[in-house]
Short mmCIF file of C-alpha atoms in Angstrom, two decimals:
data_model
loop_
_atom_site.label_atom_id
_atom_site.label_comp_id
_atom_site.label_asym_id
_atom_site.label_seq_id
_atom_site.Cartn_x
_atom_site.Cartn_y
_atom_site.Cartn_z
CA PHE A 1 95.33 139.77 104.39
CA ASN A 2 95.44 136.02 104.90
CA PRO A 3 98.97 134.54 104.85
CA PHE A 4 97.58 131.00 104.67
CA ALA A 5 95.61 131.82 101.53
CA LEU A 6 98.76 133.33 100.03
CA GLU A 7 100.77 130.19 100.73
CA GLU A 8 98.01 128.03 99.27
CA GLY A 9 97.92 130.22 96.16
CA LEU A 10 101.69 129.94 95.69
CA GLN A 11 101.46 126.18 95.93
CA HIS A 12 98.67 126.14 93.32
CA LEU A 13 100.82 128.31 91.06
CA LYS A 14 103.74 125.91 91.39
CA ALA A 15 101.52 122.90 90.78
CA LEU A 16 100.06 124.55 87.65
CA TYR A 17 103.46 125.14 86.12
CA LEU A 18 104.67 121.64 86.95
CA SER A 19 101.50 120.09 85.50
CA GLU A 20 102.17 121.89 82.20
CA GLY A 21 105.69 120.52 81.92
CA PHE A 22 107.76 123.33 83.48
CA LEU A 23 109.70 120.94 85.67
CA GLU A 24 112.40 123.52 86.56
CA PHE A 25 109.90 126.10 87.80
CA LYS A 26 111.08 127.96 90.90
CA LEU A 27 109.91 130.76 93.17
CA LEU A 28 112.78 133.24 93.27
CA SER A 29 111.33 135.68 95.78
CA LYS A 30 112.19 135.29 99.42
CA ASP A 31 109.29 135.05 101.82
CA SER A 32 110.14 138.49 103.25
CA ASP A 33 110.06 140.09 99.78
CA ILE A 34 106.71 138.76 98.59
CA VAL A 35 104.36 140.94 100.65
CA HIS A 36 104.80 144.71 101.12
CA PHE A 37 102.36 146.51 103.41
CA SER A 38 101.39 150.16 103.15
CA GLU A 39 102.38 152.64 105.84
CA ASN A 40 99.04 152.35 107.60
CA ASN A 41 98.91 148.58 107.05
CA ARG A 42 95.54 148.92 105.36
CA SER A 43 96.68 147.39 102.09
CA ALA A 44 99.30 144.96 100.87
CA ARG A 45 101.11 144.51 97.58
CA VAL A 46 102.09 141.00 96.55
CA SER A 47 105.07 140.65 94.24
CA VAL A 48 106.41 137.25 93.17
CA LYS A 49 109.43 136.60 91.02
CA ILE A 50 109.52 133.23 89.29
CA PHE A 51 111.73 131.21 87.00
CA GLU A 52 109.72 129.26 84.45
CA GLY A 53 112.53 127.36 82.84
CA PRO A 54 112.05 125.42 79.62
CA ARG A 55 108.90 123.48 78.95
CA ILE A 56 109.95 119.84 79.07
CA LYS A 57 109.22 117.09 76.58
CA VAL A 58 109.46 113.36 77.12
CA GLY A 59 112.77 111.85 76.02
CA GLU A 60 113.21 108.09 76.33
CA ILE A 61 110.81 105.95 78.35
CA LYS A 62 112.61 103.47 80.57
CA PHE A 63 111.41 100.79 82.99
CA ASN A 64 113.31 99.65 86.06
CA GLY A 65 112.40 96.73 88.31
CA LEU A 66 110.91 94.26 85.84
CA LYS A 67 111.85 90.70 86.79
CA GLN A 68 109.08 88.33 85.78
CA THR A 69 106.81 90.74 83.91
CA GLN A 70 107.38 90.99 80.17
CA SER A 71 108.09 94.50 78.93
CA PHE A 72 105.16 94.68 76.51
CA VAL A 73 102.73 94.32 79.45
CA VAL A 74 103.80 97.70 80.84
CA GLU A 75 104.64 99.38 77.54
CA ARG A 76 101.06 99.10 76.31
CA GLU A 77 99.81 100.90 79.44
CA VAL A 78 101.99 103.96 78.76
CA LEU A 79 99.96 106.19 76.45
CA MET A 80 102.69 108.83 76.27
CA HIS A 81 105.43 108.82 73.64
CA SER A 82 108.86 110.29 73.16
CA GLY A 83 108.47 113.93 72.12
CA ASP A 84 105.19 114.50 73.98
CA TRP A 85 104.95 117.40 76.42
CA TRP A 86 105.49 116.34 80.03
CA ILE A 87 101.88 116.97 81.07
CA GLY A 88 101.17 116.17 84.72
CA SER A 89 97.70 114.72 84.15
CA ASN A 90 99.02 112.38 81.45
CA VAL A 91 101.84 111.22 83.70
CA HIS A 92 99.27 110.57 86.45
CA ASP A 93 97.18 108.48 84.01
CA VAL A 94 100.25 106.35 83.23
CA GLU A 95 100.76 105.71 86.94
CA ILE A 96 97.09 104.78 87.44
CA ASN A 97 97.16 102.41 84.44
CA LEU A 98 100.20 100.61 85.82
CA ARG A 99 98.73 100.35 89.31
CA LYS A 100 95.49 98.94 87.92
CA LEU A 101 97.42 95.96 86.56
CA GLY A 102 97.54 94.69 90.13
CA ILE A 103 101.04 93.20 89.76
CA PHE A 104 103.09 96.03 91.29
CA THR A 105 103.31 97.15 94.91
CA GLU A 106 105.09 100.34 93.95
CA VAL A 107 104.92 102.59 90.89
CA LYS A 108 107.01 105.74 90.75
CA ILE A 109 107.64 107.99 87.73
CA VAL A 110 110.63 110.33 87.87
CA PRO A 111 112.24 112.62 85.27
CA ALA A 112 115.92 112.08 84.50
CA PRO A 113 118.43 114.00 82.33
CA SER A 114 118.10 113.04 78.67
CA ALA A 115 120.74 112.73 75.97
CA ARG A 116 118.33 114.50 73.61
CA GLY A 117 118.91 117.92 75.18
CA ILE A 118 118.00 120.25 78.03
CA GLU A 119 114.36 120.51 76.91
CA PHE A 120 113.90 116.75 77.32
CA ARG A 121 113.66 114.48 80.34
CA ASP A 122 113.73 110.72 80.19
CA MET A 123 110.69 109.18 81.84
CA VAL A 124 112.04 106.61 84.28
CA ILE A 125 109.32 104.33 85.64
CA GLU A 126 110.40 102.58 88.83
CA LEU A 127 108.41 99.40 89.46
CA LYS A 128 108.36 96.87 92.27
CA GLU A 129 106.69 93.60 91.46
CA ALA A 130 104.30 92.05 93.95
CA GLU A 131 104.30 88.41 94.92
CA PRO A 132 102.20 86.93 92.11
CA GLY A 133 100.89 83.87 93.94
CA ILE A 134 98.64 83.70 96.98
CA ILE A 135 97.54 80.63 98.94
CA GLU A 136 94.78 80.88 101.53
CA ALA A 137 93.24 78.13 103.63
CA GLY A 138 91.48 77.78 106.92
CA PRO A 139 88.69 76.19 108.97
CA GLY A 140 85.52 77.76 110.25
CA PHE A 141 82.16 77.19 111.87
CA ARG A 142 78.65 78.49 111.28
CA SER A 143 75.63 77.58 113.34
CA ASP A 144 73.53 76.57 110.33
CA LEU A 145 76.21 75.09 108.05
CA GLY A 146 78.33 73.45 110.73
CA ILE A 147 82.05 72.80 110.33
CA ARG A 148 83.52 74.61 107.31
CA THR A 149 86.83 74.66 105.49
CA PHE A 150 88.09 76.70 102.57
CA ALA A 151 91.14 77.03 100.34
CA ARG A 152 92.12 79.42 97.55
CA LEU A 153 95.05 79.56 95.16
CA SER A 154 95.54 82.54 92.83
CA TYR A 155 98.31 83.67 90.50
CA ASN A 156 98.25 87.16 89.01
CA ASN A 157 101.06 87.17 86.48
CA ILE A 158 101.22 83.88 84.59
CA PHE A 159 104.25 83.69 82.24
CA GLY A 160 104.81 87.38 82.98
CA ARG A 161 101.87 88.27 80.72
CA ASN A 162 99.50 89.48 83.47
CA TRP A 163 97.22 86.50 82.93
CA ILE A 164 95.20 85.85 86.09
CA ALA A 165 94.02 82.45 87.29
CA SER A 166 92.46 81.24 90.51
CA LEU A 167 91.19 78.04 92.07
CA SER A 168 88.98 78.05 95.15
CA GLY A 169 86.95 75.59 97.10
CA GLU A 170 84.96 75.32 100.28
CA ALA A 171 83.08 72.54 102.02
CA ASN A 172 80.90 72.17 105.08
CA ARG A 173 79.37 69.41 107.18
CA ARG A 174 76.13 70.23 109.00
CA LEU A 175 75.94 69.11 112.66
CA THR A 176 72.14 69.10 112.90
CA ASN A 177 69.62 66.51 111.79
CA GLU A 178 69.52 68.33 108.44
CA TYR A 179 72.81 66.66 107.45
CA ARG A 180 72.58 64.48 104.34
CA PHE A 181 75.96 64.88 102.64
CA ILE A 182 79.09 67.01 102.55
CA GLU A 183 78.25 70.28 100.80
CA TYR A 184 80.84 71.92 98.59
CA ASN A 185 81.56 74.74 96.14
CA PHE A 186 84.50 74.69 93.71
CA ASP A 187 85.42 77.46 91.29
CA ALA A 188 88.13 78.01 88.65
CA SER A 189 88.60 81.23 86.70
CA PHE A 190 90.95 82.77 84.14
CA ILE A 191 91.29 86.39 83.02
CA GLU A 192 93.27 87.81 80.10
CA PRO A 193 93.19 91.62 80.53
CA ARG A 194 94.32 92.27 76.93
CA PHE A 195 92.81 89.56 74.72
CA PHE A 196 95.23 89.03 71.80
CA SER A 197 96.81 92.43 72.57
CA THR A 198 93.49 94.26 72.12
CA LYS A 199 91.80 96.41 74.75
CA ASN A 200 89.22 93.69 75.41
CA LEU A 201 89.32 91.90 78.76
CA TYR A 202 88.44 88.21 78.40
CA SER A 203 87.19 86.09 81.29
CA PHE A 204 86.35 82.41 81.72
CA ASP A 205 84.85 80.80 84.80
CA ILE A 206 83.62 77.32 85.66
CA SER A 207 82.13 76.25 88.96
CA THR A 208 80.22 73.42 90.57
CA LYS A 209 78.46 73.19 93.91
CA LYS A 210 76.32 70.77 95.87
CA GLN A 211 73.98 72.28 98.41
CA ARG A 212 71.08 71.45 100.68
CA PHE A 213 68.15 73.83 101.17
CA PRO A 214 66.28 72.54 104.24
CA VAL A 215 63.70 75.32 104.69
CA PRO A 216 60.92 76.18 104.06
CA SER A 217 60.68 73.05 101.92
CA SER A 218 63.51 70.57 101.51
CA VAL A 219 65.48 70.17 98.31
CA ASN A 220 69.03 69.27 97.38
CA ALA A 221 70.77 70.52 94.27
CA VAL A 222 73.95 70.15 92.26
CA ALA A 223 74.67 73.15 90.02
CA THR A 224 77.42 73.41 87.42
CA GLN A 225 77.97 76.70 85.64
CA LEU A 226 80.23 77.96 82.87
CA SER A 227 80.51 81.60 81.87
CA THR A 228 82.72 83.49 79.45
CA GLY A 229 82.73 86.96 77.98
CA PHE A 230 84.42 90.24 77.22
CA GLN A 231 84.70 93.65 78.81
CA ARG A 232 85.99 96.83 77.19
CA LYS A 233 86.45 100.44 78.17
CA ILE A 234 84.60 102.66 75.67
CA ILE A 235 85.79 106.00 77.01
CA LYS A 236 87.72 106.92 80.14
CA ILE A 237 84.69 106.75 82.44
CA LEU A 238 82.46 104.28 80.57
CA SER A 239 82.93 100.55 80.02
CA ALA A 240 80.74 97.77 78.63
CA LYS A 241 80.64 94.01 78.98
CA VAL A 242 78.82 90.98 77.62
CA ILE A 243 78.85 87.57 79.33
CA TYR A 244 77.47 84.26 78.08
CA GLY A 245 76.60 81.66 80.67
CA ILE A 246 75.18 78.17 80.75
CA GLU A 247 74.15 76.40 83.94
CA ARG A 248 72.77 72.96 84.71
CA ILE A 249 70.90 72.47 88.00
CA ARG A 250 69.94 68.97 89.15
CA GLN A 251 67.41 68.88 91.99
CA PHE A 252 66.93 65.68 94.00
CA ASP A 253 65.29 64.40 97.19
CA ALA A 254 62.72 67.19 97.04
CA ARG A 255 60.13 67.23 99.84
CA PHE A 256 57.23 69.55 100.62
CA ASN A 257 55.27 69.48 103.87
CA ASN A 258 57.24 66.35 104.85
CA LEU A 259 56.03 64.55 101.72
CA ASP A 260 58.10 63.50 98.72
CA SER A 261 57.72 65.84 95.75
CA PRO A 262 58.88 63.82 92.72
CA ASN A 263 57.79 66.56 90.29
CA ASP A 264 60.53 68.78 91.71
CA ASN A 265 63.21 66.15 91.15
CA ARG A 266 64.40 67.37 87.77
CA SER A 267 67.26 68.91 85.83
CA ILE A 268 67.17 72.48 84.58
CA LEU A 269 69.40 73.89 81.85
CA ILE A 270 69.73 77.68 81.75
CA GLY A 271 71.42 79.56 78.91
CA SER A 272 71.76 83.31 79.25
CA VAL A 273 73.55 86.35 77.92
CA THR A 274 74.28 89.34 80.16
CA PRO A 275 75.19 92.71 78.66
CA GLY A 276 76.03 95.57 80.99
CA ILE A 277 77.56 99.01 81.24
CA SER A 278 79.32 100.82 84.06
CA LEU A 279 80.08 104.50 84.69
CA ASP A 280 83.06 105.42 86.84
CA THR A 281 83.73 109.08 87.66
CA ARG A 282 85.78 108.41 90.82
CA ASP A 283 88.87 110.56 91.21
CA SER A 284 90.87 107.45 92.11
CA PRO A 285 90.00 103.74 92.22
CA PHE A 286 92.39 103.25 95.15
CA THR A 287 91.79 106.23 97.47
CA THR A 288 88.44 107.58 96.34
CA THR A 289 87.36 110.96 97.70
CA ARG A 290 84.63 111.96 95.24
CA GLY A 291 82.66 110.67 92.27
CA ILE A 292 80.32 107.77 91.54
CA LEU A 293 80.59 104.16 90.42
CA SER A 294 77.37 102.94 88.83
CA SER A 295 76.42 99.90 86.79
CA ILE A 296 73.41 98.34 85.13
CA SER A 297 73.07 94.89 83.56
CA LEU A 298 70.46 92.66 82.00
CA GLU A 299 70.57 88.88 82.32
CA TYR A 300 68.45 87.47 79.51
CA ALA A 301 67.75 83.72 79.60
CA ASN A 302 66.16 81.94 76.66
CA PRO A 303 65.81 78.26 75.66
CA ALA A 304 67.63 78.93 72.38
CA LEU A 305 70.73 80.02 74.31
CA SER A 306 71.03 76.53 75.81
CA GLY A 307 70.16 74.57 72.67
CA GLN A 308 66.61 73.77 73.77
CA MET A 309 63.38 74.08 71.88
CA LEU A 310 61.43 77.30 72.37
CA SER A 311 58.32 75.19 72.94
CA ASP A 312 59.90 73.42 75.93
CA LYS A 313 57.89 74.66 78.90
CA ASN A 314 60.51 73.45 81.37
CA ALA A 315 63.25 75.59 79.79
CA PRO A 316 63.79 78.83 81.77
CA ASP A 317 62.93 82.01 79.89
CA TYR A 318 63.31 85.23 81.87
CA GLN A 319 64.98 88.61 82.13
CA LYS A 320 66.64 90.06 85.22
CA TRP A 321 67.67 93.71 85.51
CA THR A 322 70.11 94.81 88.21
CA GLY A 323 71.66 98.18 88.91
CA SER A 324 73.67 99.94 91.58
CA ILE A 325 75.10 103.38 92.36
CA HIS A 326 77.98 103.95 94.76
CA GLY A 327 78.58 107.61 95.51
CA TYR A 328 81.41 109.37 97.33
CA ILE A 329 81.02 112.91 98.72
CA PRO A 330 83.83 114.74 100.59
CA VAL A 331 82.51 116.20 103.85
CA THR A 332 85.83 117.50 105.11
CA LYS A 333 89.41 117.01 104.02
CA ASP A 334 89.65 113.72 105.93
CA ILE A 335 86.01 112.52 105.98
CA ILE A 336 84.24 110.97 102.98
CA TRP A 337 80.51 110.21 102.93
CA SER A 338 79.72 107.05 100.96
CA ASN A 339 76.30 105.76 99.95
CA VAL A 340 75.25 102.66 98.01
CA PHE A 341 71.90 102.12 96.32
CA SER A 342 70.99 98.97 94.41
CA ALA A 343 67.84 97.59 92.86
CA GLY A 344 66.70 94.76 90.64
CA PHE A 345 63.76 93.51 88.61
CA LEU A 346 62.95 89.95 87.51
CA ARG A 347 60.28 88.90 85.04
CA SER A 348 59.44 85.59 83.42
CA ASN A 349 59.07 85.67 79.63
CA SER A 350 57.15 82.39 79.63
CA PRO A 351 53.45 82.78 78.74
CA ASP A 352 52.48 80.30 81.49
#
């Protein structure tokens, strides 16, 4: 007889009843009355008295703590309705959906007495909004790039609609004889998690950077890129995306073997479309203990996607496959083994 196994079994029994909506479930037996041993202590009889209580349904759904966030932002994440059974897994999904919004530091769902009767409980969702805006800035130093500085401004709940926008920039000044100009990288992005109230996530990003590549040859480049696209969850563990991007790269002051290379001083226009899928079987995106997160995508670049002629030999035409698998395996209760594997493949579609 293992008393620890008995206690664990009783806790599983309680959790099972609660997960099925029996919120008033109770163990009526005292600890001393649960186990009765035989006279020779060679066997034991386990007897448990319980009180199931009524199976509870959802009454009204109420939100507390909303200040800036508009109510429809959270209402659309609650996939339970008044009259549904109070199923534990469904309640957990509601909590996960609200946490994934990224605008709350605290999400708590509690049952409360309902005016609809004893078989109902109002679902009260207690929310605590996070600070929506973040400003970061600071200096730095790297031996190859020299003195660096960066700044980032992000806001995660524009107009209370959970629109996300960010501006970031960084610059560096080399301290070696490779210095030619101040290098920089600026980026602006916008995300609408529910495009026109659909389940499609829309993203828009524009960036520009000026960089120097001193080795093994020497070339400077200014690159400006714009990308936009959609992402949608197909089923609970599977999502898909498609991104369109266009990028202009202007190379200048190109040198090879200490000689000017005027043929490399040119502008390149790249138009591409990138579909991809991801599989997520993690038990939790916040405190993962088991499961996998895998993704695969194809970046397909073609002259037609940038408005260029297919016969233009200088127009990039290629395909790039990338994939990754991130696995989590529980070793013990407190130790998780995590592995990451990634791979890629790039091929030019140009006949030359």
